[in-house]
mmCIF file of C-alpha atoms and ligand atoms in Angstrom:
data_model
loop_
_atom_site.group_PDB
_atom_site.id
_atom_site.type_symbol
_atom_site.label_atom_id
_atom_site.label_comp_id
_atom_site.label_asym_id
_atom_site.label_seq_id
_atom_site.Cartn_x
_atom_site.Cartn_y
_atom_site.Cartn_z
ATOM 1 C CA MET Y 235 -22.359 -9.904 -3.506
ATOM 2 C CA ALA Y 236 -19.949 -8.697 -0.829
ATOM 3 C CA ASN Y 237 -18.298 -5.351 -1.530
ATOM 4 C CA MET Y 238 -15.082 -6.525 -3.209
ATOM 5 C CA ALA Y 239 -12.032 -4.279 -2.817
ATOM 6 C CA LYS Y 240 -10.858 -2.669 -6.016
ATOM 7 C CA THR Y 241 -7.483 -3.891 -7.188
ATOM 8 C CA ALA Y 242 -4.843 -1.723 -8.796
ATOM 9 C CA LEU Y 243 -1.673 -2.694 -10.586
ATOM 10 C CA ILE Y 244 1.017 -0.023 -10.549
ATOM 11 C CA THR Y 245 3.951 -0.469 -12.907
ATOM 12 C CA GLY Y 246 6.989 1.597 -11.918
ATOM 13 C CA ILE Y 247 6.113 1.110 -8.231
ATOM 14 C CA LEU Y 248 9.713 1.686 -7.098
ATOM 15 C CA GLY Y 249 10.041 5.078 -8.797
ATOM 16 C CA GLN Y 250 8.851 8.460 -7.539
ATOM 17 C CA ASP Y 251 5.145 8.457 -8.424
ATOM 18 C CA GLY Y 252 4.478 4.768 -7.680
ATOM 19 C CA PRO Y 253 4.756 5.097 -3.884
ATOM 20 C CA TYR Y 254 2.635 8.280 -3.713
ATOM 21 C CA LEU Y 255 -0.056 6.654 -5.846
ATOM 22 C CA ALA Y 256 0.075 3.434 -3.804
ATOM 23 C CA LYS Y 257 -0.371 5.461 -0.613
ATOM 24 C CA LEU Y 258 -3.423 7.212 -2.043
ATOM 25 C CA LEU Y 259 -5.033 4.002 -3.327
ATOM 26 C CA LEU Y 260 -4.387 2.146 -0.061
ATOM 27 C CA SER Y 261 -6.092 5.001 1.804
ATOM 28 C CA LYS Y 262 -9.126 4.407 -0.432
ATOM 29 C CA GLY Y 263 -9.269 0.714 0.400
ATOM 30 C CA TYR Y 264 -7.664 -0.686 -2.751
ATOM 31 C CA LYS Y 265 -5.590 -3.824 -2.831
ATOM 32 C CA VAL Y 266 -2.392 -2.619 -4.473
ATOM 33 C CA TYR Y 267 -0.010 -4.689 -6.568
ATOM 34 C CA GLY Y 268 3.312 -3.264 -7.659
ATOM 35 C CA MET Y 269 5.113 -4.563 -10.703
ATOM 36 C CA VAL Y 270 8.848 -4.930 -10.179
ATOM 37 C CA ARG Y 271 11.379 -6.067 -12.742
ATOM 38 C CA ARG Y 272 13.849 -8.773 -11.831
ATOM 39 C CA TYR Y 273 16.867 -7.541 -9.925
ATOM 40 C CA SER Y 274 19.414 -9.110 -7.664
ATOM 41 C CA ASN Y 275 18.800 -6.234 -5.283
ATOM 42 C CA PRO Y 276 15.605 -4.262 -5.923
ATOM 43 C CA ASN Y 277 15.629 -0.809 -4.318
ATOM 44 C CA PHE Y 278 12.633 -0.291 -2.035
ATOM 45 C CA GLU Y 279 13.953 2.992 -0.611
ATOM 46 C CA ASN Y 280 11.125 5.162 -1.998
ATOM 47 C CA LEU Y 281 8.408 2.829 -0.706
ATOM 48 C CA GLU Y 282 10.262 2.684 2.600
ATOM 49 C CA TYR Y 283 10.270 6.489 2.751
ATOM 50 C CA LEU Y 284 6.455 6.434 2.781
ATOM 51 C CA ASP Y 285 6.357 3.339 5.010
ATOM 52 C CA LEU Y 286 4.639 1.194 2.366
ATOM 53 C CA THR Y 287 7.002 -1.710 1.652
ATOM 54 C CA ASN Y 288 4.935 -4.341 3.467
ATOM 55 C CA LYS Y 289 1.539 -2.937 2.519
ATOM 56 C CA ILE Y 290 1.815 -3.865 -1.148
ATOM 57 C CA ASP Y 291 1.942 -7.155 -3.031
ATOM 58 C CA TYR Y 292 4.497 -7.557 -5.780
ATOM 59 C CA MET Y 293 4.441 -9.185 -9.210
ATOM 60 C CA GLU Y 294 7.482 -9.665 -11.417
ATOM 61 C CA GLY Y 295 7.270 -8.131 -14.865
ATOM 62 C CA ASP Y 296 9.388 -6.195 -17.320
ATOM 63 C CA MET Y 297 8.075 -3.683 -19.846
ATOM 64 C CA THR Y 298 10.387 -5.165 -22.473
ATOM 65 C CA ASP Y 299 9.082 -8.690 -21.944
ATOM 66 C CA GLU Y 300 5.659 -9.235 -23.506
ATOM 67 C CA SER Y 301 4.919 -12.584 -21.883
ATOM 68 C CA SER Y 302 5.671 -11.319 -18.374
ATOM 69 C CA LEU Y 303 3.148 -8.491 -18.877
ATOM 70 C CA TYR Y 304 0.528 -10.850 -20.261
ATOM 71 C CA ASN Y 305 1.070 -13.049 -17.240
ATOM 72 C CA VAL Y 306 0.624 -10.201 -14.741
ATOM 73 C CA ILE Y 307 -2.617 -9.040 -16.379
ATOM 74 C CA ARG Y 308 -3.974 -12.587 -16.790
ATOM 75 C CA VAL Y 309 -3.316 -13.506 -13.153
ATOM 76 C CA LEU Y 310 -4.509 -10.250 -11.539
ATOM 77 C CA ARG Y 311 -7.225 -8.999 -13.899
ATOM 78 C CA PRO Y 312 -7.060 -5.735 -11.910
ATOM 79 C CA THR Y 313 -9.782 -3.095 -11.746
ATOM 80 C CA GLU Y 314 -7.230 -0.444 -12.726
ATOM 81 C CA VAL Y 315 -3.749 -0.375 -14.217
ATOM 82 C CA TYR Y 316 -1.542 2.676 -13.730
ATOM 83 C CA ASN Y 317 1.347 2.463 -16.166
ATOM 84 C CA LEU Y 318 4.082 4.523 -14.556
ATOM 85 C CA ALA Y 319 7.044 2.380 -15.653
ATOM 86 C CA ALA Y 320 9.423 4.141 -18.005
ATOM 87 C CA GLN Y 321 12.978 5.006 -18.836
ATOM 88 C CA SER Y 322 11.988 8.487 -17.704
ATOM 89 C CA PHE Y 323 15.253 10.418 -17.808
ATOM 90 C CA VAL Y 324 15.183 12.755 -20.823
ATOM 91 C CA GLY Y 325 18.903 13.565 -20.580
ATOM 92 C CA GLY Y 326 19.877 9.891 -20.904
ATOM 93 C CA SER Y 327 17.465 9.079 -23.706
ATOM 94 C CA TRP Y 328 19.786 10.078 -26.588
ATOM 95 C CA GLU Y 329 22.358 7.504 -25.450
ATOM 96 C CA MET Y 330 19.654 4.898 -24.739
ATOM 97 C CA ALA Y 331 17.192 5.563 -27.542
ATOM 98 C CA LYS Y 332 16.499 1.881 -28.250
ATOM 99 C CA LEU Y 333 15.898 0.934 -24.633
ATOM 100 C CA THR Y 334 13.827 4.085 -24.082
ATOM 101 C CA THR Y 335 11.627 3.202 -27.059
ATOM 102 C CA GLU Y 336 11.286 -0.439 -26.054
ATOM 103 C CA VAL Y 337 10.248 0.351 -22.490
ATOM 104 C CA ASN Y 338 8.164 3.469 -23.119
ATOM 105 C CA SER Y 339 6.496 2.681 -26.469
ATOM 106 C CA LEU Y 340 6.504 -1.066 -27.089
ATOM 107 C CA GLY Y 341 5.866 -1.788 -23.417
ATOM 108 C CA VAL Y 342 2.581 0.103 -23.682
ATOM 109 C CA VAL Y 343 1.567 -1.902 -26.760
ATOM 110 C CA PHE Y 344 2.276 -5.112 -24.810
ATOM 111 C CA LEU Y 345 0.368 -3.990 -21.707
ATOM 112 C CA LEU Y 346 -2.665 -2.855 -23.680
ATOM 113 C CA ASN Y 347 -2.705 -6.057 -25.718
ATOM 114 C CA GLY Y 348 -2.620 -7.962 -22.434
ATOM 115 C CA ILE Y 349 -5.611 -5.973 -21.165
ATOM 116 C CA LYS Y 350 -7.487 -6.474 -24.432
ATOM 117 C CA LEU Y 351 -6.874 -10.230 -24.364
ATOM 118 C CA PHE Y 352 -7.239 -11.076 -20.682
ATOM 119 C CA SER Y 353 -9.063 -8.265 -18.868
ATOM 120 C CA PRO Y 354 -10.908 -5.883 -21.190
ATOM 121 C CA ARG Y 355 -12.860 -4.239 -18.346
ATOM 122 C CA THR Y 356 -9.646 -3.024 -16.696
ATOM 123 C CA LYS Y 357 -9.263 0.759 -16.740
ATOM 124 C CA PHE Y 358 -5.864 1.967 -17.922
ATOM 125 C CA TYR Y 359 -3.865 5.091 -17.059
ATOM 126 C CA GLN Y 360 -0.894 6.052 -19.245
ATOM 127 C CA ALA Y 361 1.773 8.350 -17.790
ATOM 128 C CA SER Y 362 2.041 10.810 -20.643
ATOM 129 C CA THR Y 363 4.137 13.917 -20.368
ATOM 130 C CA SER Y 364 4.459 17.618 -21.124
ATOM 131 C CA GLU Y 365 7.765 16.731 -22.829
ATOM 132 C CA MET Y 366 5.616 15.703 -25.814
ATOM 133 C CA PHE Y 367 4.878 19.414 -26.407
ATOM 134 C CA GLY Y 368 8.574 20.206 -26.653
ATOM 135 C CA LEU Y 369 8.909 23.405 -28.653
ATOM 136 C CA SER Y 370 5.147 24.041 -28.972
ATOM 137 C CA ASN Y 371 3.880 26.878 -26.817
ATOM 138 C CA THR Y 372 1.956 29.065 -29.221
ATOM 139 C CA ASN Y 373 0.186 31.099 -26.534
ATOM 140 C CA GLY Y 374 2.860 30.814 -23.867
ATOM 141 C CA TYR Y 375 1.239 27.669 -22.402
ATOM 142 C CA GLN Y 376 0.294 24.112 -23.326
ATOM 143 C CA ASP Y 377 -3.105 22.454 -23.058
ATOM 144 C CA GLU Y 378 -4.889 19.422 -24.549
ATOM 145 C CA LYS Y 379 -5.121 21.137 -27.948
ATOM 146 C CA THR Y 380 -1.456 22.116 -28.254
ATOM 147 C CA PRO Y 381 0.298 20.173 -31.027
ATOM 148 C CA PHE Y 382 3.266 17.977 -30.127
ATOM 149 C CA HIS Y 383 6.839 18.802 -31.116
ATOM 150 C CA PRO Y 384 8.928 16.246 -29.199
ATOM 151 C CA ARG Y 385 12.632 17.048 -28.773
ATOM 152 C CA SER Y 386 14.191 13.844 -27.430
ATOM 153 C CA PRO Y 387 13.985 10.082 -27.925
ATOM 154 C CA TYR Y 388 12.150 10.039 -24.581
ATOM 155 C CA ALA Y 389 9.514 12.512 -25.767
ATOM 156 C CA ILE Y 390 9.121 10.694 -29.090
ATOM 157 C CA SER Y 391 8.624 7.370 -27.323
ATOM 158 C CA LYS Y 392 5.931 8.957 -25.144
ATOM 159 C CA VAL Y 393 4.103 10.385 -28.178
ATOM 160 C CA HIS Y 394 3.929 6.831 -29.553
ATOM 161 C CA ALA Y 395 2.544 5.577 -26.251
ATOM 162 C CA TYR Y 396 0.040 8.446 -26.089
ATOM 163 C CA TRP Y 397 -1.435 7.540 -29.481
ATOM 164 C CA THR Y 398 -1.331 3.821 -28.721
ATOM 165 C CA THR Y 399 -3.427 4.524 -25.626
ATOM 166 C CA ILE Y 400 -5.976 6.480 -27.665
ATOM 167 C CA ASN Y 401 -5.952 3.902 -30.439
ATOM 168 C CA PHE Y 402 -6.903 1.060 -28.066
ATOM 169 C CA ARG Y 403 -9.779 3.222 -26.833
ATOM 170 C CA GLU Y 404 -10.982 4.030 -30.332
ATOM 171 C CA SER Y 405 -10.392 0.587 -31.844
ATOM 172 C CA PHE Y 406 -11.510 -1.751 -29.082
ATOM 173 C CA GLY Y 407 -13.554 0.403 -26.694
ATOM 174 C CA LEU Y 408 -11.117 -0.069 -23.800
ATOM 175 C CA PHE Y 409 -11.180 2.466 -20.954
ATOM 176 C CA THR Y 410 -7.798 4.093 -21.543
ATOM 177 C CA THR Y 411 -6.658 7.565 -20.450
ATOM 178 C CA ASN Y 412 -3.626 9.783 -20.868
ATOM 179 C CA GLY Y 413 -2.557 12.055 -18.039
ATOM 180 C CA ILE Y 414 -0.312 14.646 -19.677
ATOM 181 C CA LEU Y 415 1.566 15.589 -16.557
ATOM 182 C CA PHE Y 416 3.967 18.485 -16.213
ATOM 183 C CA ASN Y 417 7.060 18.095 -14.029
ATOM 184 C CA HIS Y 418 6.295 16.967 -10.510
ATOM 185 C CA GLU Y 419 8.828 16.498 -7.790
ATOM 186 C CA SER Y 420 9.244 15.369 -4.182
ATOM 187 C CA PRO Y 421 11.881 14.278 -1.665
ATOM 188 C CA ILE Y 422 11.914 10.869 -3.434
ATOM 189 C CA ARG Y 423 12.491 12.297 -6.919
ATOM 190 C CA GLY Y 424 15.293 10.446 -8.764
ATOM 191 C CA ILE Y 425 18.658 12.026 -8.047
ATOM 192 C CA GLN Y 426 19.449 12.714 -11.734
ATOM 193 C CA PHE Y 427 16.503 15.090 -12.214
ATOM 194 C CA VAL Y 428 17.435 18.712 -11.774
ATOM 195 C CA THR Y 429 15.278 19.570 -8.716
ATOM 196 C CA ARG Y 430 16.524 16.690 -6.607
ATOM 197 C CA LYS Y 431 20.061 17.125 -7.908
ATOM 198 C CA ILE Y 432 19.859 20.700 -6.598
ATOM 199 C CA SER Y 433 18.284 19.890 -3.210
ATOM 200 C CA ASP Y 434 20.763 17.054 -2.758
ATOM 201 C CA GLY Y 435 23.681 19.314 -3.777
ATOM 202 C CA VAL Y 436 22.608 22.127 -1.450
ATOM 203 C CA ALA Y 437 22.371 19.735 1.498
ATOM 204 C CA LYS Y 438 25.791 18.229 0.781
ATOM 205 C CA ILE Y 439 27.409 21.666 0.423
ATOM 206 C CA LYS Y 440 25.756 22.892 3.617
ATOM 207 C CA LEU Y 441 27.036 19.873 5.532
ATOM 208 C CA GLY Y 442 30.522 20.104 4.037
ATOM 209 C CA LEU Y 443 30.183 16.859 2.046
ATOM 210 C CA GLU Y 444 30.621 18.592 -1.369
ATOM 211 C CA LYS Y 445 32.177 21.839 -2.558
ATOM 212 C CA LYS Y 446 30.352 22.503 -5.863
ATOM 213 C CA LEU Y 447 27.145 21.753 -7.739
ATOM 214 C CA TYR Y 448 27.562 21.059 -11.489
ATOM 215 C CA LEU Y 449 24.552 21.959 -13.668
ATOM 216 C CA GLY Y 450 23.614 22.512 -17.328
ATOM 217 C CA ASN Y 451 21.189 25.108 -18.693
ATOM 218 C CA LEU Y 452 19.875 27.391 -15.917
ATOM 219 C CA GLU Y 453 17.534 29.403 -18.147
ATOM 220 C CA THR Y 454 15.002 26.706 -19.092
ATOM 221 C CA MET Y 455 11.565 26.971 -17.499
ATOM 222 C CA ARG Y 456 9.434 24.228 -16.017
ATOM 223 C CA ASP Y 457 6.003 24.072 -14.429
ATOM 224 C CA TRP Y 458 6.939 22.241 -11.221
ATOM 225 C CA GLY Y 459 4.374 20.732 -8.859
ATOM 226 C CA PHE Y 460 4.345 18.195 -6.022
ATOM 227 C CA ALA Y 461 4.069 14.489 -6.955
ATOM 228 C CA GLY Y 462 1.675 13.790 -4.064
ATOM 229 C CA ASP Y 463 -0.847 16.201 -5.616
ATOM 230 C CA TYR Y 464 -0.475 14.779 -9.128
ATOM 231 C CA VAL Y 465 -1.293 11.163 -8.249
ATOM 232 C CA GLU Y 466 -4.749 12.388 -7.168
ATOM 233 C CA ALA Y 467 -5.363 13.503 -10.743
ATOM 234 C CA MET Y 468 -4.315 10.041 -12.013
ATOM 235 C CA TYR Y 469 -6.815 8.407 -9.668
ATOM 236 C CA LEU Y 470 -9.625 10.798 -10.600
ATOM 237 C CA MET Y 471 -9.122 10.122 -14.320
ATOM 238 C CA LEU Y 472 -9.955 6.447 -13.793
ATOM 239 C CA GLN Y 473 -13.068 7.191 -11.698
ATOM 240 C CA GLN Y 474 -14.912 8.891 -14.570
ATOM 241 C CA GLU Y 475 -17.662 7.321 -16.633
ATOM 242 C CA LYS Y 476 -15.863 8.023 -19.876
ATOM 243 C CA PRO Y 477 -12.154 7.888 -20.628
ATOM 244 C CA ASP Y 478 -10.454 11.103 -21.694
ATOM 245 C CA ASP Y 479 -7.045 12.816 -21.745
ATOM 246 C CA TYR Y 480 -6.053 15.636 -19.402
ATOM 247 C CA VAL Y 481 -3.218 18.121 -18.960
ATOM 248 C CA VAL Y 482 -2.101 18.363 -15.315
ATOM 249 C CA GLY Y 483 0.122 21.177 -14.022
ATOM 250 C CA THR Y 484 0.152 24.257 -11.805
ATOM 251 C CA GLY Y 485 -0.074 26.967 -14.491
ATOM 252 C CA GLU Y 486 3.030 28.642 -13.079
ATOM 253 C CA ASN Y 487 6.586 28.207 -14.281
ATOM 254 C CA HIS Y 488 10.081 29.053 -13.068
ATOM 255 C CA THR Y 489 13.615 28.882 -14.404
ATOM 256 C CA VAL Y 490 16.094 26.334 -13.132
ATOM 257 C CA LYS Y 491 18.028 29.346 -11.784
ATOM 258 C CA GLU Y 492 15.051 30.384 -9.638
ATOM 259 C CA PHE Y 493 14.918 26.863 -8.214
ATOM 260 C CA VAL Y 494 18.643 27.022 -7.488
ATOM 261 C CA LYS Y 495 18.459 30.417 -5.743
ATOM 262 C CA LEU Y 496 15.537 29.407 -3.565
ATOM 263 C CA ALA Y 497 17.046 26.029 -2.686
ATOM 264 C CA PHE Y 498 20.311 27.645 -1.562
ATOM 265 C CA ARG Y 499 18.320 30.186 0.456
ATOM 266 C CA TYR Y 500 16.358 27.420 2.192
ATOM 267 C CA GLY Y 501 19.642 25.610 2.785
ATOM 268 C CA GLY Y 502 20.918 28.692 4.610
ATOM 269 C CA ILE Y 503 23.534 29.559 1.931
ATOM 270 C CA PRO Y 504 23.043 33.135 0.603
ATOM 271 C CA ASP Y 505 25.771 33.258 -2.105
ATOM 272 C CA TRP Y 506 24.689 30.417 -4.464
ATOM 273 C CA GLU Y 507 26.846 31.688 -7.345
ATOM 274 C CA LYS Y 508 30.011 30.690 -5.475
ATOM 275 C CA TYR Y 509 28.984 27.050 -5.578
ATOM 276 C CA VAL Y 510 27.275 26.482 -8.940
ATOM 277 C CA VAL Y 511 29.422 25.509 -11.929
ATOM 278 C CA ILE Y 512 27.997 25.357 -15.465
ATOM 279 C CA ASP Y 513 29.070 22.063 -16.954
ATOM 280 C CA PRO Y 514 28.427 21.380 -20.677
ATOM 281 C CA ARG Y 515 28.038 17.654 -19.910
ATOM 282 C CA PHE Y 516 24.587 18.447 -18.540
ATOM 283 C CA LYS Y 517 23.384 20.400 -21.567
ATOM 284 C CA ARG Y 518 21.116 18.584 -24.030
ATOM 285 C CA PRO Y 519 21.458 18.147 -27.814
ATOM 286 C CA ALA Y 520 17.942 19.612 -28.167
ATOM 287 C CA GLU Y 521 16.357 21.485 -25.284
ATOM 288 C CA VAL Y 522 12.746 22.096 -24.250
ATOM 289 C CA TYR Y 523 12.906 25.744 -23.204
ATOM 290 C CA GLU Y 524 9.584 26.542 -21.641
ATOM 291 C CA LEU Y 525 6.728 24.469 -20.277
ATOM 292 C CA LYS Y 526 3.635 25.933 -18.614
ATOM 293 C CA ALA Y 527 0.336 24.104 -18.222
ATOM 294 C CA LYS Y 528 -3.113 25.423 -18.848
ATOM 295 C CA ALA Y 529 -4.919 22.810 -16.790
ATOM 296 C CA ASP Y 530 -8.461 24.205 -16.936
ATOM 297 C CA LYS Y 531 -9.988 20.964 -18.201
ATOM 298 C CA VAL Y 532 -8.844 18.813 -15.274
ATOM 299 C CA THR Y 533 -9.963 21.505 -12.812
ATOM 300 C CA LYS Y 534 -13.386 21.902 -14.379
ATOM 301 C CA ALA Y 535 -14.124 18.254 -15.151
ATOM 302 C CA LEU Y 536 -12.438 16.502 -12.225
ATOM 303 C CA GLY Y 537 -12.180 19.260 -9.621
ATOM 304 C CA TRP Y 538 -8.402 18.772 -9.428
ATOM 305 C CA LYS Y 539 -6.118 21.580 -8.231
ATOM 306 C CA PRO Y 540 -2.534 21.516 -6.969
ATOM 307 C CA LYS Y 541 -2.137 22.186 -3.237
ATOM 308 C CA VAL Y 542 1.616 22.574 -2.751
ATOM 309 C CA SER Y 543 3.217 25.835 -3.964
ATOM 310 C CA PHE Y 544 6.595 26.172 -5.687
ATOM 311 C CA ASP Y 545 8.145 27.678 -2.525
ATOM 312 C CA GLU Y 546 6.829 24.904 -0.295
ATOM 313 C CA LEU Y 547 8.067 22.274 -2.731
ATOM 314 C CA VAL Y 548 11.623 23.634 -2.801
ATOM 315 C CA LYS Y 549 11.666 24.023 0.978
ATOM 316 C CA THR Y 550 10.389 20.477 1.590
ATOM 317 C CA MET Y 551 12.941 18.952 -0.767
ATOM 318 C CA VAL Y 552 15.900 20.833 0.713
ATOM 319 C CA GLU Y 553 14.821 20.061 4.282
ATOM 320 C CA ALA Y 554 14.394 16.364 3.456
ATOM 321 C CA ASP Y 555 17.914 16.144 2.010
ATOM 322 C CA LEU Y 556 19.421 18.094 4.910
ATOM 323 C CA LYS Y 557 17.782 15.588 7.240
ATOM 324 C CA ARG Y 558 19.054 12.601 5.219
ATOM 325 C CA TYR Y 559 22.655 13.794 5.039
ATOM 326 C CA GLY Y 560 22.582 15.214 8.556
ATOM 327 C CA ARG Y 561 21.990 11.685 9.752
ATOM 328 C CA VAL Y 562 24.735 10.245 7.536
ATOM 329 C CA SER Y 563 27.362 12.796 8.547
ATOM 330 C CA LYS Y 564 26.567 12.349 12.269
ATOM 331 C CA SER Y 565 26.961 8.580 12.014
ATOM 332 C CA ARG Y 566 30.462 8.868 10.471
HETATM 333 P P1 NAP Z 820 10.772 7.166 -12.224
HETATM 334 O O1 NAP Z 820 11.036 7.614 -10.829
HETATM 335 O O2 NAP Z 820 11.876 7.174 -13.207
HETATM 336 O O3 NAP Z 820 10.185 5.675 -12.127
HETATM 337 C C1 NAP Z 820 10.049 4.880 -13.266
HETATM 338 C C2 NAP Z 820 9.898 3.428 -12.855
HETATM 339 O O4 NAP Z 820 9.838 2.642 -14.046
HETATM 340 C C3 NAP Z 820 11.034 2.877 -12.002
HETATM 341 O O5 NAP Z 820 10.494 2.301 -10.857
HETATM 342 C C4 NAP Z 820 11.655 1.807 -12.896
HETATM 343 O O6 NAP Z 820 12.032 0.643 -12.230
HETATM 344 C C5 NAP Z 820 10.490 1.434 -13.799
HETATM 345 N N1 NAP Z 820 10.991 0.794 -15.019
HETATM 346 C C6 NAP Z 820 11.936 1.246 -15.870
HETATM 347 N N2 NAP Z 820 12.167 0.345 -16.836
HETATM 348 C C7 NAP Z 820 11.351 -0.708 -16.601
HETATM 349 C C8 NAP Z 820 11.134 -1.944 -17.235
HETATM 350 N N3 NAP Z 820 11.808 -2.314 -18.332
HETATM 351 N N4 NAP Z 820 10.209 -2.787 -16.731
HETATM 352 C C9 NAP Z 820 9.522 -2.450 -15.595
HETATM 353 N N5 NAP Z 820 9.705 -1.289 -14.927
HETATM 354 C C10 NAP Z 820 10.604 -0.424 -15.432
HETATM 355 O O7 NAP Z 820 9.565 7.998 -12.859
HETATM 356 P P2 NAP Z 820 8.460 8.895 -12.118
HETATM 357 O O8 NAP Z 820 9.001 10.268 -11.946
HETATM 358 O O9 NAP Z 820 7.903 8.151 -10.975
HETATM 359 O O10 NAP Z 820 7.383 9.016 -13.288
HETATM 360 C C11 NAP Z 820 6.378 8.028 -13.451
HETATM 361 C C12 NAP Z 820 5.930 8.018 -14.898
HETATM 362 O O11 NAP Z 820 5.399 9.292 -15.231
HETATM 363 C C13 NAP Z 820 7.006 7.746 -15.932
HETATM 364 O O12 NAP Z 820 6.423 7.012 -16.961
HETATM 365 C C14 NAP Z 820 7.404 9.120 -16.440
HETATM 366 O O13 NAP Z 820 7.905 9.034 -17.754
HETATM 367 C C15 NAP Z 820 6.075 9.828 -16.374
HETATM 368 N N6 NAP Z 820 6.122 11.271 -16.130
HETATM 369 C C16 NAP Z 820 6.806 11.758 -15.087
HETATM 370 C C17 NAP Z 820 6.791 13.109 -14.822
HETATM 371 C C18 NAP Z 820 7.538 13.694 -13.655
HETATM 372 O O14 NAP Z 820 7.723 14.916 -13.637
HETATM 373 N N7 NAP Z 820 7.928 12.895 -12.675
HETATM 374 C C19 NAP Z 820 6.044 13.981 -15.645
HETATM 375 C C20 NAP Z 820 5.321 13.432 -16.696
HETATM 376 C C21 NAP Z 820 5.347 12.066 -16.932
HETATM 377 P P3 NAP Z 820 13.396 0.498 -11.396
HETATM 378 O O15 NAP Z 820 13.094 1.165 -10.105
HETATM 379 O O16 NAP Z 820 13.521 -0.957 -11.329
HETATM 380 O O17 NAP Z 820 14.457 1.175 -12.172
HETATM 381 O O1 G4F Z 821 14.763 17.653 -14.205
HETATM 382 P P1 G4F Z 821 14.921 17.369 -15.643
HETATM 383 O O2 G4F Z 821 15.893 16.316 -16.019
HETATM 384 O O3 G4F Z 821 13.471 17.081 -16.187
HETATM 385 P P2 G4F Z 821 12.814 17.118 -17.648
HETATM 386 O O4 G4F Z 821 13.831 16.972 -18.697
HETATM 387 O O5 G4F Z 821 11.936 18.319 -17.700
HETATM 388 O O6 G4F Z 821 11.942 15.789 -17.616
HETATM 389 C C1 G4F Z 821 11.155 15.433 -16.475
HETATM 390 O O7 G4F Z 821 9.865 15.979 -16.609
HETATM 391 C C2 G4F Z 821 9.116 15.473 -17.726
HETATM 392 C C3 G4F Z 821 7.776 16.202 -17.718
HETATM 393 O O8 G4F Z 821 7.899 17.396 -18.444
HETATM 394 C C4 G4F Z 821 8.965 13.976 -17.570
HETATM 395 F F1 G4F Z 821 8.220 13.478 -18.588
HETATM 396 C C5 G4F Z 821 10.323 13.327 -17.547
HETATM 397 O O9 G4F Z 821 10.180 11.925 -17.349
HETATM 398 C C6 G4F Z 821 11.115 13.902 -16.382
HETATM 399 O O10 G4F Z 821 10.496 13.526 -15.195
HETATM 400 O O11 G4F Z 821 15.365 18.715 -16.395
HETATM 401 C C7 G4F Z 821 14.631 19.910 -16.250
HETATM 402 C C8 G4F Z 821 15.404 21.058 -16.909
HETATM 403 C C9 G4F Z 821 15.868 20.765 -18.343
HETATM 404 O O12 G4F Z 821 15.645 21.891 -19.134
HETATM 405 C C10 G4F Z 821 17.368 20.528 -18.195
HETATM 406 O O13 G4F Z 821 18.131 20.853 -19.339
HETATM 407 O O14 G4F Z 821 16.593 21.292 -16.153
HETATM 408 C C11 G4F Z 821 17.667 21.483 -17.052
HETATM 409 N N1 G4F Z 821 18.929 21.166 -16.355
HETATM 410 C C12 G4F Z 821 19.933 22.055 -16.134
HETATM 411 N N2 G4F Z 821 20.945 21.438 -15.510
HETATM 412 C C13 G4F Z 821 19.297 19.971 -15.878
HETATM 413 C C14 G4F Z 821 20.578 20.134 -15.341
HETATM 414 N N3 G4F Z 821 18.652 18.788 -15.841
HETATM 415 C C15 G4F Z 821 19.278 17.737 -15.236
HETATM 416 N N4 G4F Z 821 18.634 16.556 -15.148
HETATM 417 N N5 G4F Z 821 20.540 17.856 -14.726
HETATM 418 C C16 G4F Z 821 21.238 19.036 -14.747
HETATM 419 O O15 G4F Z 821 22.369 19.119 -14.284
#
C-alpha cells in the first residue's frame, strides 16, 4: 500500500496554539484539517501570521453541538485529533461558567463519543492545563502526581475534561492523552492574556498610541514558555506506543511584575511604574498564586525540552507588537 499521509484534525485552529501545531504537522507531511465554528467573519489573523491560511483544509464544527462533532469525525476519520478548542480565558470564566463548561467539558465528551463510534483508532490529545492544580504546590512545584485544586469555572471544566479523557482510555481502550501544559505565549497570544496585554500595551505606549497600562495582580507567578516549543510536546505524546499524561513547562517561574519590567525595558521605556495602573477590574475572585512545572517525565520519556528562554520570549513579543503598531501608526 502506498505510504498514506497522516491526517490530523485540530480543533481551536484559529487560536494561539492551533497555528503553531498546524505548522509543525505540515512540516512532518501531515494533511491538516482545522475545525472552525460558524461565523459571519472568521478571524484567520493568527494563521495568516504564520502564513498557513491556504495550507489547511477547514471543517465546520462547534464544541457545543454534538452532531457537528460527530459529523467531522465520521467524515475525516483522522489519524490524530488535537483538541485545542476551549473558552480558555480564566478571567472571563466566572461570568461565563455555563458556556465554559459546555465548551470545555461537554465538548470533550461529544468528541470522544464521536471517536469511539466512528473512528476508534484515532489518537486523541486533550489540552489540559496547569490551572487544574490551582492552589496545590506542596513542594513548590507541580507534576503529574500533584493533586488538583481548581480555582475557577475554567479550571473546574478542564478537570472534568481531564478525567473524561482518562475514562475513555480506561473504559474503551482508546488512545487518549492529556498534556498538562503550563502557560505558553507568543506574538499571537490572545490580547486578553496578561503577557500579550503587556507587550501590546508597551508597544502602544512607546508609539504614543496609549498613555497607561491597566493590570490586576502583579505578584502572581507563572511558568511561562513559548507556544512553538509546546506544540512539539503535543505531537510527541501522540507518537508513543502507549497513551499517557504529561506535565509540560519550563521549571522556572516569574511574577507578572517581572514580565512587566522586562517588557518595558525591551520596549525602551526605563520607568515602567509611571505607566502601570493597578485596576481592581482585572483581579480575580479566586487567584492561582504560583505555578511552576516539574516536567521531568516528558523530558525523560519523550526527550522534550523547552528551547526559548523567558527573556527571549518577552523580547520577541514586545518586538512583534512594536512592529505591528509601527506599521499602523505610519499608515495613519
Ligand atoms: P485560544 O487562543 O483561546 O484558542 C481557543 C480556540 O478555541 C479558538 O480558536 C476558539 O475559536 C476555539 N473555540 C472556542 N469555543 C469554541 C466552540 N464552541 N467550538 C469550536 N471552537 C471553539 O487558546 P490557546 O492558547 O491556543 O490554547 C489552546 C488550548 O490549550 C485551550 O484548550 C486552552 O484551554 C489550553 N491551554 C492553553 C494554555 C496556554 O497557556 N495557552 C495552557 C494550558 C492549556 P474562535 O477563534 O472561533 O474563537
Ligand atoms: O495571562 P492570564 O490571563 O493566564 P492564566 O489565568 O494563567 O491562564 C492561562 O494559562 C493557563 C495555563 O496555566 C491556561 F490553561 C489558560 O487557558 C490561559 O491560557 O493570567 C496570568 C496571571 C494571573 O494570575 C492574573 O491574575 O496574570 C494575572 N494578571 C494580572 N493582571 C492578569 C492581569 N491577567 C490578565 N489576563 N489581565 C490582567 O490585566
